[in-house]
Amino acid sequence: MPRTMTPADERKTARPVFPPKAPTSSLILGGAGDFQRDTLGMLERLAALGDVVRFRFVIWPSYFVNHPDYIKHVLQENYHNYNKDGPSTTALKSVVGVSLFTDDGDSWLRRRRLAQPAFHRQRIAALGALMTSEAEAMLSRWDARPADAGPVDVAGEMMGLTLRIVGLALFGADMSDEVNTVGASFTTILDFLTRASFRPYLLMRGYPARGKRAFHAARAELDRLVYDIIARRRREGGERDDLLSLLLNARDADSGESMNDQQLRNEVISLLLAGHETTAVALTWIWSLLSRQPEAEARLHGEVAALGGRGADVSDLPRLPYTRMVIEEVMRLYPPAWAILRNAVGPDQIGPYTVPAGTAVLISPYSIQRHPDYWERPNEFDPERFAPEREASRPRFAYLPFGGGPRQCIGNTFALTEAHIILATVAQRYRLCLDPDREAQASPLITLRPESGLRMRLERRV
């Protein structure tokens, strides 16, 4: 009697079905050249072709996946089959090495479990006072500016603020004197790494790439800063309630050895980058969009007025729901982490389509969060989308500014709490005004920054 075929048997014997193929303009680079010339335009063109689209990225066969169910499959349901190998991770490793940000498998899970206590909700709630204090210190500097001082670089202000917060919160390090140096170093590094993600040969030893010398100098500057933080903490000794103490006291389960300075350096640089860059970028976009949305800005100002002029703290946040909705809507339109890349370790099936082993999978929060099937008038600014009743009607994986599944950003609650406190604290005292003839343009580096910063006028409200 013949054996009944199982679904797995049927998949093995079924003829492979591949998604539609996107046209690309380069026989050598495939879609990489199109991405480098017009990244966001390329995402829009892929999204218009379907929810799964096939293309080639240099030598890598690649799928663009833009459906909540399929994204859930890759990031959650079958995440063990998808690692972070690929040109973008290789580029990042040239700066952060093997760390929580770039590792995979069991060693990644050990890193995640080690760092998790630093991001518990109770710990973040305790850090609220620090976030408020640093926001108020920035406002005091703004208050002291002459009335005719002109616009400020809001992108730079937000980068400096979030860097000071993450330095103190996670590493017990006051980085006030290093803000400009760190900011300039990360900008140089992200610019070069973005180009290297599209053209991996730029990282080859001896290849004379434009900007490579500045990249190495910026990386060396970050190394100097981070190794100084580690050395200072080792000298001081003692226990502190922060992430660096968790890392210093960690012991390998098998060997019993602690992390060496190189391993610590990798984790610190990764978390410095991820911990301040994304929140600063989100806040910068918030000020830009609010300056163009007077009704939303007025409603926000009305809500935060209930604080009576004092800085917001964690206990205030549940009473500031519209402030939170503004943050979520801005992160929908301009997710700082605009791309998630995975590599298929083994063959798989995404919906009706066969995924060969070795296929690179591109998921873009920027694209899925503007998908017209899940977002009415997707390019319009509407914080009410995140009212509870409307939010409940959407698929979970139609909105993923912090990723999804087991590898969802470890600092998502930290970042949202920080943004909530800063926005409520600043918006009580200032309006930030973009000149009418200026339009912020998105620059998709490793994060989705406004191009060339963002200069805005400060208007005192009280």
CSV table of C-alpha atoms in Angstrom, one decimal:
chain,number,residue,atom,x,y,z
A,1,MET,CA,0.0,0.0,0.0
A,2,PRO,CA,1.6,3.3,-1.0
A,3,ARG,CA,2.6,5.7,1.8
A,4,THR,CA,0.5,8.9,2.1
A,5,MET,CA,2.5,11.9,1.2
A,6,THR,CA,3.0,14.5,4.0
A,7,PRO,CA,3.0,18.2,3.3
A,8,ALA,CA,6.8,18.1,3.7
A,9,ASP,CA,7.0,15.4,1.0
A,10,GLU,CA,4.8,17.5,-1.3
A,11,ARG,CA,7.0,20.5,-0.9
A,12,LYS,CA,10.0,18.4,-1.8
A,13,THR,CA,8.5,17.0,-4.9
A,14,ALA,CA,6.6,20.1,-6.0
A,15,ARG,CA,8.0,22.2,-8.8
A,16,PRO,CA,9.6,25.4,-7.3
A,17,VAL,CA,7.7,28.6,-7.7
A,18,PHE,CA,9.7,31.8,-7.8
A,19,PRO,CA,8.4,35.3,-7.3
A,20,PRO,CA,8.4,37.9,-10.1
A,21,LYS,CA,11.8,39.3,-10.9
A,22,ALA,CA,12.6,43.0,-10.7
A,23,PRO,CA,14.3,44.7,-13.6
A,24,THR,CA,17.7,46.1,-12.7
A,25,SER,CA,20.0,48.4,-14.6
A,26,SER,CA,23.4,46.7,-14.0
A,27,LEU,CA,24.6,43.3,-15.2
A,28,ILE,CA,27.4,43.4,-12.7
A,29,LEU,CA,25.9,44.9,-9.6
A,30,GLY,CA,22.3,43.8,-10.2
A,31,GLY,CA,20.0,45.8,-7.9
A,32,ALA,CA,22.9,47.1,-5.8
A,33,GLY,CA,23.6,50.0,-8.1
A,34,ASP,CA,19.9,50.9,-8.2
A,35,PHE,CA,19.7,50.9,-4.4
A,36,GLN,CA,22.8,53.0,-4.1
A,37,ARG,CA,21.5,55.7,-6.6
A,38,ASP,CA,18.0,55.9,-5.2
A,39,THR,CA,17.4,53.7,-2.2
A,40,LEU,CA,13.9,54.8,-1.3
A,41,GLY,CA,12.8,54.9,-4.9
A,42,MET,CA,14.1,51.4,-5.4
A,43,LEU,CA,12.0,50.2,-2.4
A,44,GLU,CA,8.9,51.9,-3.9
A,45,ARG,CA,9.5,50.2,-7.2
A,46,LEU,CA,9.9,46.8,-5.6
A,47,ALA,CA,6.8,47.3,-3.5
A,48,ALA,CA,4.8,48.1,-6.6
A,49,LEU,CA,5.8,44.8,-8.2
A,50,GLY,CA,4.3,42.6,-5.4
A,51,ASP,CA,4.6,41.4,-1.9
A,52,VAL,CA,7.6,39.1,-2.7
A,53,VAL,CA,10.0,40.2,-5.5
A,54,ARG,CA,13.2,38.6,-6.7
A,55,PHE,CA,16.3,40.5,-7.6
A,56,ARG,CA,20.1,40.1,-7.5
A,57,PHE,CA,22.3,42.1,-5.2
A,58,VAL,CA,25.8,41.9,-6.6
A,59,ILE,CA,26.4,38.2,-6.4
A,60,TRP,CA,23.6,37.4,-3.9
A,61,PRO,CA,20.2,36.2,-5.0
A,62,SER,CA,17.7,38.2,-3.0
A,63,TYR,CA,14.0,38.5,-2.2
A,64,PHE,CA,12.2,41.6,-1.2
A,65,VAL,CA,9.4,40.6,1.3
A,66,ASN,CA,6.6,43.1,1.9
A,67,HIS,CA,3.6,41.2,3.5
A,68,PRO,CA,2.9,41.0,7.3
A,69,ASP,CA,2.4,37.2,7.2
A,70,TYR,CA,5.6,36.6,5.3
A,71,ILE,CA,7.6,39.0,7.4
A,72,LYS,CA,6.3,37.2,10.5
A,73,HIS,CA,7.4,33.9,9.0
A,74,VAL,CA,11.0,35.1,8.5
A,75,LEU,CA,11.4,37.1,11.7
A,76,GLN,CA,9.4,34.9,14.1
A,77,GLU,CA,7.9,31.6,12.9
A,78,ASN,CA,11.0,30.3,11.2
A,79,TYR,CA,13.7,32.7,12.4
A,80,HIS,CA,16.1,29.8,13.1
A,81,ASN,CA,16.5,29.5,9.3
A,82,TYR,CA,17.5,33.1,8.8
A,83,ASN,CA,20.8,34.5,10.1
A,84,LYS,CA,22.4,37.9,9.6
A,85,ASP,CA,25.1,36.9,7.2
A,86,GLY,CA,25.4,39.3,4.3
A,87,PRO,CA,27.2,42.5,3.0
A,88,SER,CA,25.5,44.9,5.5
A,89,THR,CA,26.5,42.8,8.5
A,90,THR,CA,30.0,42.3,7.1
A,91,ALA,CA,30.3,46.1,6.8
A,92,LEU,CA,29.0,46.6,10.4
A,93,LYS,CA,31.4,44.0,11.8
A,94,SER,CA,34.3,46.1,10.4
A,95,VAL,CA,33.4,48.6,13.2
A,96,VAL,CA,31.5,46.7,15.9
A,97,GLY,CA,33.0,43.3,15.5
A,98,VAL,CA,31.1,40.3,16.8
A,99,SER,CA,28.5,41.7,19.2
A,100,LEU,CA,24.9,41.5,20.2
A,101,PHE,CA,24.2,43.6,17.1
A,102,THR,CA,25.9,41.2,14.6
A,103,ASP,CA,26.1,37.8,16.2
A,104,ASP,CA,23.9,34.8,15.5
A,105,GLY,CA,22.8,31.5,17.0
A,106,ASP,CA,23.5,30.3,20.5
A,107,SER,CA,26.2,32.9,21.2
A,108,TRP,CA,23.8,35.7,20.2
A,109,LEU,CA,21.2,34.2,22.6
A,110,ARG,CA,23.8,34.2,25.5
A,111,ARG,CA,24.7,37.9,24.7
A,112,ARG,CA,21.0,38.8,24.7
A,113,ARG,CA,20.2,37.1,28.0
A,114,LEU,CA,23.3,38.8,29.6
A,115,ALA,CA,22.2,42.3,28.5
A,116,GLN,CA,18.5,41.8,29.1
A,117,PRO,CA,18.4,42.9,32.8
A,118,ALA,CA,19.7,46.3,31.8
A,119,PHE,CA,16.6,46.9,29.8
A,120,HIS,CA,13.9,45.6,32.2
A,121,ARG,CA,10.9,48.0,32.5
A,122,GLN,CA,11.7,48.6,36.2
A,123,ARG,CA,15.2,49.6,35.3
A,124,ILE,CA,14.1,51.9,32.5
A,125,ALA,CA,11.5,53.5,34.8
A,126,ALA,CA,14.3,54.3,37.3
A,127,LEU,CA,16.3,56.0,34.5
A,128,GLY,CA,13.4,58.4,33.7
A,129,ALA,CA,14.7,61.0,36.1
A,130,LEU,CA,18.1,61.0,34.2
A,131,MET,CA,16.3,61.4,30.8
A,132,THR,CA,14.3,64.3,32.2
A,133,SER,CA,17.3,66.0,33.8
A,134,GLU,CA,19.3,65.8,30.6
A,135,ALA,CA,16.4,67.2,28.5
A,136,GLU,CA,16.1,70.1,30.9
A,137,ALA,CA,19.8,70.7,30.8
A,138,MET,CA,19.6,71.1,27.0
A,139,LEU,CA,16.6,73.5,27.4
A,140,SER,CA,18.6,75.6,29.9
A,141,ARG,CA,21.3,76.0,27.2
A,142,TRP,CA,18.6,77.0,24.7
A,143,ASP,CA,17.2,79.5,27.2
A,144,ALA,CA,20.7,81.1,27.4
A,145,ARG,CA,21.0,81.7,23.7
A,146,PRO,CA,20.8,85.3,22.5
A,147,ALA,CA,17.4,86.1,20.8
A,148,ASP,CA,19.2,86.8,17.5
A,149,ALA,CA,21.4,83.6,17.6
A,150,GLY,CA,19.6,82.1,14.6
A,151,PRO,CA,18.6,78.5,13.9
A,152,VAL,CA,20.1,75.5,15.6
A,153,ASP,CA,21.0,72.1,14.1
A,154,VAL,CA,18.2,70.1,15.7
A,155,ALA,CA,19.7,66.8,14.4
A,156,GLY,CA,23.0,67.6,16.2
A,157,GLU,CA,21.1,68.7,19.4
A,158,MET,CA,19.2,65.4,19.5
A,159,MET,CA,22.3,63.3,18.8
A,160,GLY,CA,24.1,65.1,21.7
A,161,LEU,CA,21.2,64.7,24.1
A,162,THR,CA,20.6,61.0,23.4
A,163,LEU,CA,24.4,60.2,23.5
A,164,ARG,CA,24.7,61.8,27.0
A,165,ILE,CA,21.7,59.8,28.2
A,166,VAL,CA,22.9,56.5,26.8
A,167,GLY,CA,26.4,57.1,28.1
A,168,LEU,CA,25.3,57.7,31.6
A,169,ALA,CA,22.4,55.1,31.6
A,170,LEU,CA,24.2,52.1,30.2
A,171,PHE,CA,27.9,52.8,30.9
A,172,GLY,CA,28.0,55.3,33.7
A,173,ALA,CA,30.1,57.6,31.5
A,174,ASP,CA,29.6,61.3,31.2
A,175,MET,CA,30.2,61.9,27.5
A,176,SER,CA,29.3,65.6,27.5
A,177,ASP,CA,32.9,66.6,26.4
A,178,GLU,CA,32.9,64.0,23.7
A,179,VAL,CA,29.5,64.7,22.0
A,180,ASN,CA,30.9,66.5,19.0
A,181,THR,CA,33.7,64.0,18.5
A,182,VAL,CA,31.4,60.9,18.8
A,183,GLY,CA,28.7,62.5,16.6
A,184,ALA,CA,31.2,63.3,13.8
A,185,SER,CA,32.8,59.9,14.0
A,186,PHE,CA,29.5,58.0,13.7
A,187,THR,CA,28.5,60.2,10.8
A,188,THR,CA,31.7,59.4,9.0
A,189,ILE,CA,31.5,55.7,9.8
A,190,LEU,CA,27.8,55.4,8.8
A,191,ASP,CA,28.4,57.1,5.5
A,192,PHE,CA,31.2,54.8,4.5
A,193,LEU,CA,29.5,51.7,5.8
A,194,THR,CA,26.4,52.5,3.7
A,195,ARG,CA,28.5,52.6,0.6
A,196,ALA,CA,30.3,49.5,1.6
A,197,SER,CA,27.0,47.7,2.0
A,198,PHE,CA,26.2,48.3,-1.6
A,199,ARG,CA,29.8,47.7,-2.8
A,200,PRO,CA,31.5,45.2,-0.4
A,201,TYR,CA,34.8,45.4,-2.1
A,202,LEU,CA,35.4,48.9,-0.6
A,203,LEU,CA,36.3,47.2,2.6
A,204,MET,CA,39.0,45.1,1.0
A,205,ARG,CA,42.4,45.7,2.5
A,206,GLY,CA,44.4,48.0,0.3
A,207,TYR,CA,41.5,49.1,-1.9
A,208,PRO,CA,41.8,52.9,-2.3
A,209,ALA,CA,38.2,53.9,-1.6
A,210,ARG,CA,37.1,57.5,-1.3
A,211,GLY,CA,36.6,58.3,2.4
A,212,LYS,CA,38.4,55.2,3.7
A,213,ARG,CA,41.1,57.1,5.5
A,214,ALA,CA,38.5,59.2,7.3
A,215,PHE,CA,36.6,56.0,8.1
A,216,HIS,CA,39.6,54.4,9.8
A,217,ALA,CA,40.4,57.6,11.7
A,218,ALA,CA,36.8,57.9,13.0
A,219,ARG,CA,36.9,54.2,14.1
A,220,ALA,CA,40.2,54.8,15.9
A,221,GLU,CA,38.6,57.8,17.7
A,222,LEU,CA,35.7,55.7,18.9
A,223,ASP,CA,38.1,53.0,20.0
A,224,ARG,CA,40.1,55.5,22.1
A,225,LEU,CA,36.9,56.7,23.8
A,226,VAL,CA,35.5,53.3,24.5
A,227,TYR,CA,38.7,51.8,25.7
A,228,ASP,CA,39.1,54.8,28.1
A,229,ILE,CA,35.6,54.1,29.5
A,230,ILE,CA,36.5,50.4,30.0
A,231,ALA,CA,39.9,51.1,31.6
A,232,ARG,CA,38.4,53.7,33.9
A,233,ARG,CA,35.7,51.3,35.1
A,234,ARG,CA,38.3,48.5,35.7
A,235,ARG,CA,40.4,50.9,37.8
A,236,GLU,CA,37.5,52.0,39.9
A,237,GLY,CA,36.1,48.5,40.4
A,238,GLY,CA,33.0,48.1,42.6
A,239,GLU,CA,29.4,47.3,41.6
A,240,ARG,CA,27.2,49.6,39.6
A,241,ASP,CA,23.6,49.2,38.4
A,242,ASP,CA,24.3,49.5,34.7
A,243,LEU,CA,25.0,47.5,31.6
A,244,LEU,CA,28.8,47.9,31.7
A,245,SER,CA,28.8,46.2,35.1
A,246,LEU,CA,26.8,43.3,33.8
A,247,LEU,CA,29.3,42.9,31.0
A,248,LEU,CA,32.4,43.2,33.2
A,249,ASN,CA,31.0,40.6,35.7
A,250,ALA,CA,29.8,38.1,33.1
A,251,ARG,CA,31.6,34.7,32.9
A,252,ASP,CA,31.6,32.2,30.1
A,253,ALA,CA,29.4,29.2,31.0
A,254,ASP,CA,32.1,26.7,29.8
A,255,SER,CA,35.4,28.3,30.6
A,256,GLY,CA,34.5,30.7,33.4
A,257,GLU,CA,36.5,33.5,31.8
A,258,SER,CA,35.3,37.1,31.7
A,259,MET,CA,35.2,39.3,28.6
A,260,ASN,CA,38.5,40.8,27.5
A,261,ASP,CA,38.7,44.4,26.5
A,262,GLN,CA,38.2,43.7,22.8
A,263,GLN,CA,34.9,41.9,23.5
A,264,LEU,CA,33.8,44.6,25.8
A,265,ARG,CA,34.7,47.2,23.2
A,266,ASN,CA,32.5,45.5,20.6
A,267,GLU,CA,29.5,45.5,22.9
A,268,VAL,CA,29.9,49.1,24.1
A,269,ILE,CA,30.3,50.5,20.5
A,270,SER,CA,27.3,48.5,19.3
A,271,LEU,CA,25.1,49.8,22.1
A,272,LEU,CA,26.4,53.3,21.8
A,273,LEU,CA,25.5,53.3,18.2
A,274,ALA,CA,22.1,51.6,18.5
A,275,GLY,CA,21.3,53.3,21.8
A,276,HIS,CA,21.6,56.9,20.7
A,277,GLU,CA,21.4,57.1,16.9
A,278,THR,CA,17.9,55.7,16.4
A,279,THR,CA,16.2,57.7,19.1
A,280,ALA,CA,18.0,60.9,17.9
A,281,VAL,CA,16.9,60.3,14.3
A,282,ALA,CA,13.3,59.7,15.4
A,283,LEU,CA,13.2,62.9,17.5
A,284,THR,CA,14.7,64.9,14.6
A,285,TRP,CA,11.9,63.7,12.2
A,286,ILE,CA,9.3,64.5,14.9
A,287,TRP,CA,10.3,68.1,15.1
A,288,SER,CA,10.4,68.3,11.3
A,289,LEU,CA,6.9,66.9,10.8
A,290,LEU,CA,5.3,68.7,13.7
A,291,SER,CA,6.5,72.0,12.2
A,292,ARG,CA,4.4,71.2,9.1
A,293,GLN,CA,1.4,70.0,11.0
A,294,PRO,CA,-0.1,72.9,13.0
A,295,GLU,CA,-3.2,71.0,14.1
A,296,ALA,CA,-1.2,68.0,15.5
A,297,GLU,CA,1.3,70.4,17.0
A,298,ALA,CA,-1.5,72.4,18.8
A,299,ARG,CA,-3.0,69.2,20.1
A,300,LEU,CA,0.3,68.0,21.4
A,301,HIS,CA,0.9,71.3,23.1
A,302,GLY,CA,-2.5,71.2,24.7
A,303,GLU,CA,-1.8,67.7,26.1
A,304,VAL,CA,1.6,68.5,27.6
A,305,ALA,CA,0.4,71.8,29.1
A,306,ALA,CA,-1.2,69.6,31.8
A,307,LEU,CA,2.4,69.1,33.2
A,308,GLY,CA,2.4,72.8,34.3
A,309,GLY,CA,5.8,73.6,32.8
A,310,ARG,CA,7.8,70.9,34.6
A,311,GLY,CA,9.7,68.2,32.9
A,312,ALA,CA,7.9,65.0,32.2
A,313,ASP,CA,8.7,61.8,34.2
A,314,VAL,CA,7.8,58.2,33.7
A,315,SER,CA,4.7,58.4,35.9
A,316,ASP,CA,3.3,61.1,33.5
A,317,LEU,CA,3.5,59.1,30.3
A,318,PRO,CA,0.2,57.1,30.6
A,319,ARG,CA,-1.5,60.5,30.7
A,320,LEU,CA,0.2,61.7,27.5
A,321,PRO,CA,-1.3,59.2,24.9
A,322,TYR,CA,-1.3,61.7,22.0
A,323,THR,CA,2.4,62.4,22.5
A,324,ARG,CA,3.0,58.7,22.2
A,325,MET,CA,0.9,58.5,19.1
A,326,VAL,CA,2.9,61.3,17.5
A,327,ILE,CA,6.1,59.3,18.1
A,328,GLU,CA,4.6,56.1,16.7
A,329,GLU,CA,3.3,57.9,13.6
A,330,VAL,CA,6.6,59.6,12.8
A,331,MET,CA,8.4,56.2,13.3
A,332,ARG,CA,5.9,54.7,10.8
A,333,LEU,CA,6.8,57.3,8.1
A,334,TYR,CA,10.5,57.5,8.9
A,335,PRO,CA,11.6,54.4,10.7
A,336,PRO,CA,15.2,55.0,11.8
A,337,ALA,CA,16.1,51.3,11.0
A,338,TRP,CA,14.6,51.3,7.5
A,339,ALA,CA,15.9,47.9,6.4
A,340,ILE,CA,16.2,44.4,8.0
A,341,LEU,CA,18.3,41.9,6.2
A,342,ARG,CA,18.4,38.1,6.7
A,343,ASN,CA,20.0,35.2,4.9
A,344,ALA,CA,18.3,31.9,4.4
A,345,VAL,CA,20.5,29.2,5.9
A,346,GLY,CA,18.4,26.4,4.4
A,347,PRO,CA,15.6,26.2,1.8
A,348,ASP,CA,12.3,27.5,2.8
A,349,GLN,CA,8.8,28.5,1.6
A,350,ILE,CA,7.5,32.0,1.9
A,351,GLY,CA,3.8,31.9,1.1
A,352,PRO,CA,3.6,30.2,-2.4
A,353,TYR,CA,7.3,30.9,-3.2
A,354,THR,CA,10.3,28.7,-2.9
A,355,VAL,CA,13.3,30.2,-1.1
A,356,PRO,CA,16.6,28.5,-2.0
A,357,ALA,CA,19.3,28.3,0.7
A,358,GLY,CA,21.6,31.3,0.5
A,359,THR,CA,18.9,33.7,-0.5
A,360,ALA,CA,19.2,37.2,1.0
A,361,VAL,CA,15.9,38.5,2.3
A,362,LEU,CA,15.2,42.2,2.5
A,363,ILE,CA,12.4,43.4,4.8
A,364,SER,CA,11.9,47.2,4.9
A,365,PRO,CA,9.9,48.8,7.7
A,366,TYR,CA,9.8,51.9,5.5
A,367,SER,CA,7.9,49.9,2.8
A,368,ILE,CA,5.6,47.8,4.9
A,369,GLN,CA,4.6,50.8,7.0
A,370,ARG,CA,3.5,52.6,3.9
A,371,HIS,CA,1.7,49.6,2.3
A,372,PRO,CA,-1.8,50.8,1.2
A,373,ASP,CA,-3.4,47.5,2.1
A,374,TYR,CA,-2.7,48.2,5.8
A,375,TRP,CA,-2.4,52.0,6.0
A,376,GLU,CA,-5.1,54.3,4.6
A,377,ARG,CA,-3.6,57.4,2.9
A,378,PRO,CA,-0.2,55.9,3.8
A,379,ASN,CA,2.0,58.9,3.0
A,380,GLU,CA,0.0,61.3,5.2
A,381,PHE,CA,0.8,62.2,8.8
A,382,ASP,CA,-2.0,61.0,11.1
A,383,PRO,CA,-1.2,60.2,14.7
A,384,GLU,CA,-4.7,58.9,15.2
A,385,ARG,CA,-3.7,55.8,13.4
A,386,PHE,CA,-2.3,54.7,16.7
A,387,ALA,CA,-5.5,55.1,18.7
A,388,PRO,CA,-6.0,51.8,20.4
A,389,GLU,CA,-9.1,50.8,18.4
A,390,ARG,CA,-7.4,51.4,15.0
A,391,GLU,CA,-4.1,49.9,16.1
A,392,ALA,CA,-5.9,46.7,17.1
A,393,SER,CA,-7.3,46.2,13.6
A,394,ARG,CA,-3.8,46.0,11.9
A,395,PRO,CA,-1.6,42.9,11.5
A,396,ARG,CA,1.2,42.9,14.0
A,397,PHE,CA,3.9,42.8,11.4
A,398,ALA,CA,2.6,45.7,9.4
A,399,TYR,CA,4.4,48.0,11.9
A,400,LEU,CA,7.9,47.1,13.0
A,401,PRO,CA,10.2,50.1,13.6
A,402,PHE,CA,12.1,48.0,16.1
A,403,GLY,CA,12.0,44.8,14.1
A,404,GLY,CA,10.1,41.7,15.3
A,405,GLY,CA,10.4,38.2,16.7
A,406,PRO,CA,13.1,37.1,19.0
A,407,ARG,CA,15.6,39.6,17.6
A,408,GLN,CA,13.4,42.6,18.2
A,409,CYS,CA,15.5,45.5,19.3
A,410,ILE,CA,16.5,45.0,23.0
A,411,GLY,CA,16.3,48.7,23.6
A,412,ASN,CA,12.8,49.4,22.2
A,413,THR,CA,11.2,50.3,25.6
A,414,PHE,CA,14.2,52.4,26.5
A,415,ALA,CA,14.0,54.3,23.2
A,416,LEU,CA,10.2,54.9,23.4
A,417,THR,CA,10.4,56.0,27.0
A,418,GLU,CA,13.3,58.4,26.2
A,419,ALA,CA,11.5,59.9,23.2
A,420,HIS,CA,8.2,60.3,25.1
A,421,ILE,CA,9.9,62.1,28.0
A,422,ILE,CA,12.0,64.3,25.7
A,423,LEU,CA,9.2,65.3,23.4
A,424,ALA,CA,6.8,66.1,26.3
A,425,THR,CA,9.5,68.1,28.2
A,426,VAL,CA,10.7,70.1,25.2
A,427,ALA,CA,7.3,70.8,23.6
A,428,GLN,CA,6.1,72.6,26.8
A,429,ARG,CA,8.7,75.3,26.4
A,430,TYR,CA,9.6,75.5,22.7
A,431,ARG,CA,8.2,75.3,19.2
A,432,LEU,CA,10.8,74.2,16.6
A,433,CYS,CA,10.1,75.8,13.3
A,434,LEU,CA,11.4,74.7,9.9
A,435,ASP,CA,11.7,77.5,7.3
A,436,PRO,CA,8.8,77.2,4.8
A,437,ASP,CA,11.2,77.0,1.9
A,438,ARG,CA,13.1,74.0,3.4
A,439,GLU,CA,12.0,70.4,3.1
A,440,ALA,CA,13.8,67.7,5.1
A,441,GLN,CA,15.1,65.0,2.7
A,442,ALA,CA,15.6,61.4,4.0
A,443,SER,CA,19.1,60.1,3.6
A,444,PRO,CA,19.1,56.3,4.0
A,445,LEU,CA,22.4,55.5,5.6
A,446,ILE,CA,22.5,52.6,8.1
A,447,THR,CA,19.7,54.7,9.7
A,448,LEU,CA,17.2,57.0,8.0
A,449,ARG,CA,18.6,60.4,8.8
A,450,PRO,CA,17.5,63.8,7.5
A,451,GLU,CA,20.0,64.7,4.8
A,452,SER,CA,22.5,67.4,6.0
A,453,GLY,CA,21.1,67.7,9.5
A,454,LEU,CA,18.1,69.9,10.2
A,455,ARG,CA,18.3,73.6,11.0
A,456,MET,CA,15.3,75.0,12.8
A,457,ARG,CA,14.3,78.2,14.7
A,458,LEU,CA,13.6,77.9,18.4
A,459,GLU,CA,10.5,79.8,19.6
A,460,ARG,CA,9.9,80.0,23.3
A,461,ARG,CA,6.3,79.1,24.3
A,462,VAL,CA,6.4,80.1,28.0
